[in-house]
mmCIF file with all atom_site columns, C-alpha atoms in Angstrom:
data_model
loop_
_atom_site.group_PDB
_atom_site.id
_atom_site.type_symbol
_atom_site.label_atom_id
_atom_site.label_alt_id
_atom_site.label_comp_id
_atom_site.label_asym_id
_atom_site.label_entity_id
_atom_site.label_seq_id
_atom_site.pdbx_PDB_ins_code
_atom_site.Cartn_x
_atom_site.Cartn_y
_atom_site.Cartn_z
_atom_site.occupancy
_atom_site.B_iso_or_equiv
_atom_site.pdbx_formal_charge
_atom_site.auth_seq_id
_atom_site.auth_comp_id
_atom_site.auth_asym_id
_atom_site.auth_atom_id
_atom_site.pdbx_PDB_model_num
ATOM 1  C CA . MET A 1 1  ? 6.290  -50.755 -3.917  1.00 92.00 ? 5  MET A CA 1
ATOM 2  C CA . ALA A 1 2  ? 9.587  -48.987 -3.263  1.00 95.00 ? 6  ALA A CA 1
ATOM 3  C CA . PRO A 1 3  ? 13.392 -49.186 -4.385  1.00 96.00 ? 7  PRO A CA 1
ATOM 4  C CA . LEU A 1 4  ? 15.781 -51.529 -2.565  1.00 96.00 ? 8  LEU A CA 1
ATOM 5  C CA . SER A 1 5  ? 17.859 -49.006 -1.560  1.00 95.00 ? 9  SER A CA 1
ATOM 6  C CA . SER A 1 6  ? 15.271 -47.727 0.633   1.00 94.00 ? 10 SER A CA 1
ATOM 7  C CA . LEU A 1 7  ? 14.862 -51.026 2.974   1.00 94.00 ? 11 LEU A CA 1
ATOM 8  C CA . GLU A 1 8  ? 16.915 -50.501 6.456   1.00 94.00 ? 12 GLU A CA 1
ATOM 9  C CA . SER A 1 9  ? 19.558 -53.190 7.601   1.00 93.00 ? 13 SER A CA 1
ATOM 10 C CA . GLY A 1 10 ? 17.971 -56.313 8.774   1.00 94.00 ? 14 GLY A CA 1
ATOM 11 C CA . ALA A 1 11 ? 14.366 -55.468 6.411   1.00 96.00 ? 15 ALA A CA 1
ATOM 12 C CA . VAL A 1 12 ? 13.408 -58.202 4.201   1.00 96.00 ? 16 VAL A CA 1
ATOM 13 C CA . GLY A 1 13 ? 11.390 -57.203 1.156   1.00 97.00 ? 17 GLY A CA 1
ATOM 14 C CA . VAL A 1 14 ? 10.339 -59.232 -2.261  1.00 97.00 ? 18 VAL A CA 1
ATOM 15 C CA . VAL A 1 15 ? 11.466 -57.885 -5.804  1.00 97.00 ? 19 VAL A CA 1
ATOM 16 C CA . GLN A 1 16 ? 8.428  -56.873 -7.922  1.00 97.00 ? 20 GLN A CA 1
ATOM 17 C CA . ASP A 1 17 ? 10.037 -55.180 -10.735 1.00 96.00 ? 21 ASP A CA 1
ATOM 18 C CA . LEU A 1 18 ? 12.937 -54.262 -12.162 1.00 96.00 ? 22 LEU A CA 1
ATOM 19 C CA . ASN A 1 19 ? 13.463 -50.806 -14.005 1.00 95.00 ? 23 ASN A CA 1
ATOM 20 C CA . GLY A 1 20 ? 16.368 -50.137 -16.273 1.00 92.00 ? 24 GLY A CA 1
ATOM 21 C CA . GLY A 1 21 ? 18.064 -51.688 -19.838 1.00 94.00 ? 25 GLY A CA 1
ATOM 22 C CA . ARG A 1 22 ? 18.378 -54.637 -21.170 1.00 95.00 ? 26 ARG A CA 1
ATOM 23 C CA . GLY A 1 23 ? 22.114 -55.103 -19.705 1.00 95.00 ? 27 GLY A CA 1
ATOM 24 C CA . PHE A 1 24 ? 21.015 -54.125 -16.319 1.00 94.00 ? 28 PHE A CA 1
ATOM 25 C CA . VAL A 1 25 ? 18.022 -56.393 -15.938 1.00 95.00 ? 29 VAL A CA 1
ATOM 26 C CA . SER A 1 26 ? 19.958 -59.381 -17.502 1.00 95.00 ? 30 SER A CA 1
ATOM 27 C CA . ARG A 1 27 ? 22.542 -58.732 -15.024 1.00 94.00 ? 31 ARG A CA 1
ATOM 28 C CA . VAL A 1 28 ? 20.765 -58.569 -11.574 1.00 95.00 ? 32 VAL A CA 1
ATOM 29 C CA . ALA A 1 29 ? 18.472 -61.543 -12.887 1.00 95.00 ? 33 ALA A CA 1
ATOM 30 C CA . ALA A 1 30 ? 21.663 -63.425 -13.218 1.00 95.00 ? 34 ALA A CA 1
ATOM 31 C CA . LEU A 1 31 ? 22.853 -62.528 -9.867  1.00 94.00 ? 35 LEU A CA 1
ATOM 32 C CA . GLY A 1 32 ? 19.228 -63.457 -8.676  1.00 95.00 ? 36 GLY A CA 1
ATOM 33 C CA . PHE A 1 33 ? 16.814 -60.809 -8.364  1.00 95.00 ? 37 PHE A CA 1
ATOM 34 C CA . THR A 1 34 ? 13.956 -62.074 -9.905  1.00 95.00 ? 38 THR A CA 1
ATOM 35 C CA . PRO A 1 35 ? 10.554 -61.050 -9.343  1.00 95.00 ? 39 PRO A CA 1
ATOM 36 C CA . GLY A 1 36 ? 9.044  -63.353 -6.375  1.00 96.00 ? 40 GLY A CA 1
ATOM 37 C CA . THR A 1 37 ? 12.581 -63.700 -4.787  1.00 96.00 ? 41 THR A CA 1
ATOM 38 C CA . GLU A 1 38 ? 13.101 -62.399 -1.121  1.00 96.00 ? 42 GLU A CA 1
ATOM 39 C CA . VAL A 1 39 ? 15.986 -60.049 -0.134  1.00 97.00 ? 43 VAL A CA 1
ATOM 40 C CA . THR A 1 40 ? 17.028 -59.090 3.257   1.00 97.00 ? 44 THR A CA 1
ATOM 41 C CA . MET A 1 41 ? 19.070 -56.305 3.401   1.00 97.00 ? 45 MET A CA 1
ATOM 42 C CA . VAL A 1 42 ? 22.592 -56.665 5.119   1.00 97.00 ? 46 VAL A CA 1
ATOM 43 C CA . GLN A 1 43 ? 24.037 -53.179 5.196   1.00 96.00 ? 47 GLN A CA 1
ATOM 44 C CA . ASN A 1 44 ? 22.713 -49.776 4.422   1.00 95.00 ? 48 ASN A CA 1
ATOM 45 C CA . PHE A 1 45 ? 24.486 -46.720 5.332   1.00 93.00 ? 49 PHE A CA 1
ATOM 46 C CA . ARG A 1 46 ? 21.984 -44.485 2.941   1.00 88.00 ? 50 ARG A CA 1
ATOM 47 C CA . ARG A 1 47 ? 25.099 -43.599 0.936   1.00 90.00 ? 51 ARG A CA 1
ATOM 48 C CA . GLY A 1 48 ? 27.450 -45.400 -1.013  1.00 91.00 ? 52 GLY A CA 1
ATOM 49 C CA . PRO A 1 49 ? 26.892 -49.729 -2.100  1.00 95.00 ? 53 PRO A CA 1
ATOM 50 C CA . LEU A 1 50 ? 25.241 -51.778 0.007   1.00 96.00 ? 54 LEU A CA 1
ATOM 51 C CA . ILE A 1 51 ? 24.854 -55.292 0.678   1.00 97.00 ? 55 ILE A CA 1
ATOM 52 C CA . VAL A 1 52 ? 21.721 -57.501 0.294   1.00 97.00 ? 56 VAL A CA 1
ATOM 53 C CA . THR A 1 53 ? 21.300 -61.668 0.889   1.00 97.00 ? 57 THR A CA 1
ATOM 54 C CA . VAL A 1 54 ? 19.662 -63.087 -2.233  1.00 97.00 ? 58 VAL A CA 1
ATOM 55 C CA . ARG A 1 55 ? 19.401 -66.932 -2.353  1.00 95.00 ? 59 ARG A CA 1
ATOM 56 C CA . ASP A 1 56 ? 21.617 -67.510 0.258   1.00 95.00 ? 60 ASP A CA 1
ATOM 57 C CA . THR A 1 57 ? 24.518 -65.361 -1.449  1.00 96.00 ? 61 THR A CA 1
ATOM 58 C CA . ASP A 1 58 ? 25.805 -62.108 0.118   1.00 97.00 ? 62 ASP A CA 1
ATOM 59 C CA . ILE A 1 59 ? 25.892 -59.201 -3.174  1.00 96.00 ? 63 ILE A CA 1
ATOM 60 C CA . ALA A 1 60 ? 27.136 -55.749 -3.067  1.00 96.00 ? 64 ALA A CA 1
ATOM 61 C CA . LEU A 1 61 ? 25.152 -53.148 -5.007  1.00 95.00 ? 65 LEU A CA 1
ATOM 62 C CA . GLY A 1 62 ? 25.626 -49.649 -6.289  1.00 94.00 ? 66 GLY A CA 1
ATOM 63 C CA . ARG A 1 63 ? 23.162 -47.044 -4.815  1.00 95.00 ? 67 ARG A CA 1
ATOM 64 C CA . GLY A 1 64 ? 21.945 -46.131 -8.279  1.00 94.00 ? 68 GLY A CA 1
ATOM 65 C CA . GLU A 1 65 ? 21.515 -50.030 -9.110  1.00 94.00 ? 69 GLU A CA 1
ATOM 66 C CA . ALA A 1 66 ? 19.512 -50.583 -5.869  1.00 95.00 ? 70 ALA A CA 1
ATOM 67 C CA . ASN A 1 67 ? 17.328 -47.710 -6.964  1.00 96.00 ? 71 ASN A CA 1
ATOM 68 C CA . LYS A 1 68 ? 16.380 -49.682 -9.887  1.00 96.00 ? 72 LYS A CA 1
ATOM 69 C CA . VAL A 1 69 ? 14.993 -52.680 -8.267  1.00 97.00 ? 73 VAL A CA 1
ATOM 70 C CA . GLN A 1 70 ? 11.720 -52.135 -6.694  1.00 97.00 ? 74 GLN A CA 1
ATOM 71 C CA . ILE A 1 71 ? 10.502 -54.416 -3.818  1.00 97.00 ? 75 ILE A CA 1
ATOM 72 C CA . ARG A 1 72 ? 7.594  -54.719 -1.500  1.00 96.00 ? 76 ARG A CA 1
ATOM 73 C CA . ARG A 1 73 ? 8.273  -54.898 2.086   1.00 94.00 ? 77 ARG A CA 1
ATOM 74 C CA . THR A 1 74 ? 7.413  -58.113 4.104   1.00 89.00 ? 78 THR A CA 1
ATOM 75 C CA . GLU A 1 75 ? 6.713  -58.231 7.647   1.00 73.00 ? 79 GLU A CA 1
ATOM 76 C CA . GLN A 1 76 ? 9.536  -60.192 9.665   1.00 61.00 ? 80 GLN A CA 1
#
């Protein structure tokens, strides 16, 4: 497993775990980040916010938030 922020642009992963408090987990789950969900990295400049596609929706996350979403990389 690796943090979502480690994916490079164009890479695909599957959400494995959400590491954070109840408020964080509730917020990102409402955005679609639930275990087993596929995510595609749209933009990651290795600093600042990043953009991912989850359930056909583009979502911007701060780097700190992205570090709390654990993913498993998939081959695409």
